[in-house]
Short mmCIF file of C-alpha atoms and ligand atoms in Angstrom, two decimals:
data_model
loop_
_atom_site.label_atom_id
_atom_site.label_comp_id
_atom_site.label_asym_id
_atom_site.label_seq_id
_atom_site.Cartn_x
_atom_site.Cartn_y
_atom_site.Cartn_z
CA MET A 1 1.02 -52.51 -33.00
CA LEU A 2 -0.78 -55.55 -31.66
CA ILE A 3 1.11 -58.21 -29.73
CA SER A 4 0.36 -61.22 -27.55
CA GLY A 5 3.78 -62.50 -26.53
CA ARG A 6 7.41 -61.77 -26.00
CA GLY A 7 7.67 -58.95 -28.48
CA SER A 8 10.95 -59.57 -30.27
CA ASN A 9 9.46 -58.31 -33.54
CA MET A 10 8.09 -55.31 -31.68
CA ARG A 11 11.58 -54.53 -30.40
CA ALA A 12 13.01 -54.80 -33.91
CA LEU A 13 10.29 -52.52 -35.28
CA VAL A 14 10.78 -49.92 -32.55
CA GLU A 15 14.57 -49.96 -32.92
CA ARG A 16 14.31 -49.57 -36.69
CA SER A 17 11.89 -46.66 -36.26
CA ARG A 18 14.63 -44.83 -34.38
CA VAL A 19 17.23 -45.12 -37.10
CA PRO A 20 17.66 -41.75 -38.84
CA GLY A 21 15.55 -41.59 -41.97
CA ALA A 22 12.96 -44.12 -40.78
CA ALA A 23 9.52 -43.43 -42.21
CA TYR A 24 7.43 -44.46 -39.24
CA ARG A 25 7.08 -44.36 -35.49
CA ILE A 26 5.15 -46.69 -33.22
CA ALA A 27 2.21 -44.78 -31.73
CA LEU A 28 0.87 -47.48 -29.41
CA VAL A 29 1.37 -51.12 -28.51
CA LEU A 30 -1.70 -53.09 -27.44
CA SER A 31 -1.66 -56.62 -26.07
CA ASP A 32 -4.63 -58.92 -25.59
CA GLN A 33 -2.49 -60.74 -23.00
CA PRO A 34 -1.92 -58.71 -19.82
CA ALA A 35 1.08 -60.91 -18.92
CA ALA A 36 2.79 -60.57 -22.30
CA ALA A 37 6.51 -60.01 -21.81
CA GLY A 38 6.34 -57.65 -24.78
CA LEU A 39 4.54 -55.07 -22.64
CA ASP A 40 7.61 -54.81 -20.41
CA VAL A 41 9.83 -54.63 -23.46
CA ALA A 42 7.73 -51.75 -24.79
CA ALA A 43 7.88 -49.95 -21.45
CA GLY A 44 11.66 -50.40 -21.41
CA LEU A 45 11.83 -48.87 -24.88
CA GLY A 46 9.65 -45.95 -23.82
CA VAL A 47 6.80 -46.83 -26.19
CA PRO A 48 3.19 -46.31 -25.02
CA ALA A 49 1.81 -49.78 -24.34
CA ARG A 50 -1.10 -51.32 -22.56
CA ALA A 51 -3.14 -54.47 -22.25
CA LEU A 52 -6.65 -54.82 -23.54
CA PRO A 53 -7.68 -57.94 -21.66
CA VAL A 54 -10.16 -60.30 -23.24
CA ASP A 55 -13.49 -60.58 -21.45
CA PRO A 56 -14.31 -64.31 -21.63
CA ALA A 57 -18.03 -63.48 -21.67
CA ALA A 58 -17.72 -61.19 -24.69
CA ASP A 59 -17.67 -62.35 -28.30
CA ARG A 60 -14.96 -61.70 -30.87
CA VAL A 61 -16.78 -58.81 -32.53
CA SER A 62 -17.29 -56.88 -29.31
CA PHE A 63 -13.65 -57.36 -28.30
CA ASP A 64 -12.55 -56.13 -31.71
CA ARG A 65 -14.79 -53.07 -31.35
CA ARG A 66 -12.95 -52.17 -28.12
CA LEU A 67 -9.72 -52.76 -29.96
CA SER A 68 -10.85 -50.45 -32.81
CA ALA A 69 -11.75 -47.73 -30.35
CA ALA A 70 -8.28 -47.89 -28.79
CA ILE A 71 -6.64 -47.90 -32.22
CA ASP A 72 -8.76 -45.05 -33.59
CA ASP A 73 -7.76 -42.88 -30.62
CA CYS A 74 -4.29 -42.64 -32.10
CA ALA A 75 -5.39 -42.81 -35.78
CA PRO A 76 -2.44 -44.83 -37.12
CA ALA A 77 -1.66 -45.09 -40.82
CA LEU A 78 -0.93 -48.79 -40.42
CA ILE A 79 -1.73 -51.60 -37.98
CA VAL A 80 1.07 -54.07 -37.44
CA LEU A 81 0.46 -57.55 -36.02
CA ALA A 82 3.69 -58.53 -34.31
CA GLY A 83 2.91 -61.92 -32.81
CA TYR A 84 -0.76 -61.14 -32.21
CA MET A 85 -2.37 -64.51 -31.60
CA ARG A 86 -6.07 -63.67 -31.73
CA ILE A 87 -7.99 -64.16 -34.92
CA LEU A 88 -9.46 -60.84 -36.05
CA SER A 89 -13.15 -60.52 -36.92
CA ALA A 90 -14.11 -59.83 -40.53
CA GLU A 91 -15.62 -56.56 -39.33
CA PHE A 92 -12.26 -55.44 -37.95
CA VAL A 93 -10.33 -56.49 -41.04
CA ASP A 94 -12.83 -54.72 -43.32
CA ARG A 95 -12.62 -51.55 -41.28
CA TYR A 96 -8.86 -51.34 -41.84
CA ALA A 97 -8.75 -53.01 -45.25
CA GLY A 98 -5.30 -52.75 -46.80
CA ARG A 99 -3.85 -51.18 -43.67
CA ILE A 100 -2.88 -54.27 -41.64
CA LEU A 101 0.40 -56.14 -41.99
CA ASN A 102 1.27 -59.44 -40.30
CA ILE A 103 4.44 -61.48 -40.01
CA HIS A 104 4.05 -65.24 -40.31
CA PRO A 105 6.80 -67.79 -39.69
CA SER A 106 6.58 -69.80 -42.90
CA LEU A 107 6.98 -69.41 -46.62
CA LEU A 108 3.29 -68.75 -47.27
CA PRO A 109 1.16 -70.19 -48.79
CA LYS A 110 2.88 -73.11 -47.04
CA TYR A 111 1.82 -73.71 -43.45
CA PRO A 112 -0.73 -71.11 -42.41
CA GLY A 113 -1.69 -71.34 -38.74
CA LEU A 114 0.41 -72.71 -35.88
CA HIS A 115 3.51 -74.95 -35.46
CA THR A 116 5.05 -73.94 -38.76
CA HIS A 117 8.62 -74.94 -37.83
CA ARG A 118 7.45 -78.38 -36.74
CA LYS A 119 5.55 -78.79 -40.01
CA ALA A 120 8.53 -77.75 -42.13
CA LEU A 121 10.75 -80.26 -40.29
CA ALA A 122 8.17 -83.04 -40.55
CA ALA A 123 7.86 -82.44 -44.28
CA ARG A 124 11.69 -82.50 -44.63
CA ASP A 125 11.55 -79.18 -46.44
CA ALA A 126 14.89 -77.96 -47.74
CA ALA A 127 13.90 -74.35 -47.13
CA HIS A 128 11.74 -72.53 -44.60
CA GLY A 129 11.29 -68.90 -43.67
CA ALA A 130 8.96 -66.03 -42.88
CA THR A 131 6.49 -63.90 -44.81
CA VAL A 132 5.13 -60.40 -44.30
CA HIS A 133 1.64 -60.15 -45.78
CA PHE A 134 -1.41 -57.95 -45.83
CA VAL A 135 -4.16 -59.20 -43.56
CA THR A 136 -7.51 -60.29 -44.93
CA ALA A 137 -10.36 -62.13 -43.22
CA GLU A 138 -8.87 -65.47 -44.31
CA LEU A 139 -6.16 -66.48 -41.83
CA ASP A 140 -2.61 -66.01 -43.20
CA ARG A 141 -3.94 -65.80 -46.77
CA GLY A 142 -3.65 -62.09 -47.57
CA ALA A 143 -1.32 -60.83 -50.31
CA PRO A 144 2.33 -61.55 -49.49
CA VAL A 145 4.83 -58.69 -49.58
CA ILE A 146 8.26 -60.05 -48.71
CA GLN A 147 9.72 -63.40 -47.74
CA ALA A 148 13.01 -64.40 -46.17
CA ARG A 149 14.29 -67.95 -46.64
CA VAL A 150 16.59 -70.11 -44.58
CA ASP A 151 18.02 -73.50 -45.48
CA VAL A 152 16.86 -76.32 -43.21
CA VAL A 153 19.91 -78.31 -42.09
CA PRO A 154 19.94 -81.93 -40.83
CA ARG A 155 20.74 -81.00 -37.22
CA ASP A 156 17.82 -78.53 -36.99
CA ASP A 157 15.14 -78.86 -34.37
CA GLU A 158 12.18 -76.53 -33.88
CA ALA A 159 14.17 -74.20 -31.64
CA THR A 160 17.18 -73.79 -33.91
CA LEU A 161 15.01 -73.34 -36.97
CA ALA A 162 12.74 -70.84 -35.20
CA ALA A 163 15.75 -68.82 -34.06
CA ARG A 164 17.14 -68.49 -37.59
CA VAL A 165 13.73 -67.62 -38.99
CA GLN A 166 13.12 -65.02 -36.27
CA ALA A 167 16.41 -63.28 -36.95
CA LEU A 168 15.17 -62.72 -40.50
CA GLU A 169 11.69 -61.69 -39.33
CA HIS A 170 13.41 -58.86 -37.51
CA ALA A 171 14.87 -57.69 -40.82
CA ILE A 172 11.90 -58.04 -43.16
CA PHE A 173 9.11 -56.72 -40.96
CA PRO A 174 10.64 -53.27 -40.38
CA LEU A 175 11.52 -53.16 -44.06
CA ALA A 176 7.91 -53.72 -45.13
CA VAL A 177 6.56 -51.25 -42.57
CA ASN A 178 9.03 -48.67 -43.78
CA TRP A 179 7.97 -49.26 -47.39
CA TYR A 180 4.33 -48.81 -46.43
CA CYS A 181 4.91 -45.66 -44.43
CA ARG A 182 7.01 -44.17 -47.23
CA GLY A 183 4.07 -44.76 -49.59
CA ARG A 184 5.97 -47.37 -51.63
CA LEU A 185 3.80 -50.29 -50.54
CA ARG A 186 0.03 -50.45 -50.92
CA TYR A 187 -2.80 -53.00 -51.10
CA ARG A 188 -5.24 -52.88 -54.00
CA ASP A 189 -7.47 -55.39 -55.82
CA GLY A 190 -6.34 -58.18 -53.51
CA ARG A 191 -2.68 -57.62 -54.32
CA ALA A 192 0.36 -55.99 -52.77
CA TRP A 193 1.79 -53.16 -54.89
CA LEU A 194 5.36 -52.00 -54.52
CA ASP A 195 6.48 -48.82 -56.27
CA GLY A 196 3.29 -48.85 -58.37
CA THR A 197 3.70 -52.42 -59.62
CA ALA A 198 1.50 -55.32 -58.51
CA LEU A 199 3.64 -58.06 -57.00
CA THR A 200 3.07 -61.40 -58.69
CA ALA A 201 5.24 -63.01 -56.02
CA PRO A 202 6.61 -61.70 -52.74
CA VAL A 203 9.94 -59.87 -52.80
CA LEU A 204 12.66 -62.31 -51.78
CA TYR A 205 14.82 -60.80 -49.04
CA ASP A 206 18.47 -60.55 -49.93
CA ALA A 207 20.71 -59.70 -46.98
CA GLY A 208 23.31 -58.43 -49.46
CA ASN A 209 20.84 -55.89 -50.88
CA PRO A 210 18.37 -55.48 -48.04
CA ASP A 211 16.36 -52.48 -49.24
CA PRO A 212 15.92 -52.68 -53.03
C1 GRF B 301 6.81 -64.69 -34.61
O1 GRF B 301 7.38 -65.93 -34.88
C2 GRF B 301 5.88 -64.29 -35.71
O2 GRF B 301 6.25 -64.79 -36.96
C3 GRF B 301 4.58 -64.91 -35.28
O3 GRF B 301 4.56 -64.78 -33.89
C4 GRF B 301 5.89 -64.76 -33.40
C5 GRF B 301 6.02 -63.55 -32.53
O4 GRF B 301 7.25 -63.52 -31.86
N1 GRF B 301 3.47 -64.24 -35.91
P1 GRF B 301 7.66 -62.24 -31.04
O5 GRF B 301 6.60 -62.02 -29.98
O6 GRF B 301 7.75 -61.09 -31.99
O7 GRF B 301 8.99 -62.59 -30.43
#
């Protein structure tokens, strides 16, 4: 799992991996930010974690090669981006094609990139949310897997909206990782496939029926 920040999604993923019947375990957490609070969270949870600091003199491809070496040491089935804020090189993404999942705080294809909550508020959107998607070289444009929606209410500001979206991130990300590691979810021909069927739209998360 790759992180850069506070690691609340990482915590949710680790906790879910410890529920009986979970299909995955977290082999290693890597952070490009040595000061990321998520590294302490990982240590507190007893998950192997370390920083891979960025050398300002090195280019993106050489950093990503170091990253690949660290990842390949533990040969994971899946790479999970849980608040990883560095753009990945095309070489890296190609190397692990179809084996990288990201969580993004918007209803993609709306609002790729940063400041998604601010953008949803500025646009007076009635709904906002989060998307788990496969990672391709194009930022936040890979095939979507599952989305969770929240209503935007008149008193919302960025913080209140972000908090409601994050609570749902913590539900949908472990769900998608579990699907993948159970063999239910795959990436093929530019699409996400669930239970052998190509998704024409992301699964819409339903808290009343959370694991269809
Ligand atoms: C989340 O909002 C996620 O959608 C985005 O980065 C943030 C990470 O938060 N990709 P955390 O570090 O998991 O708390």
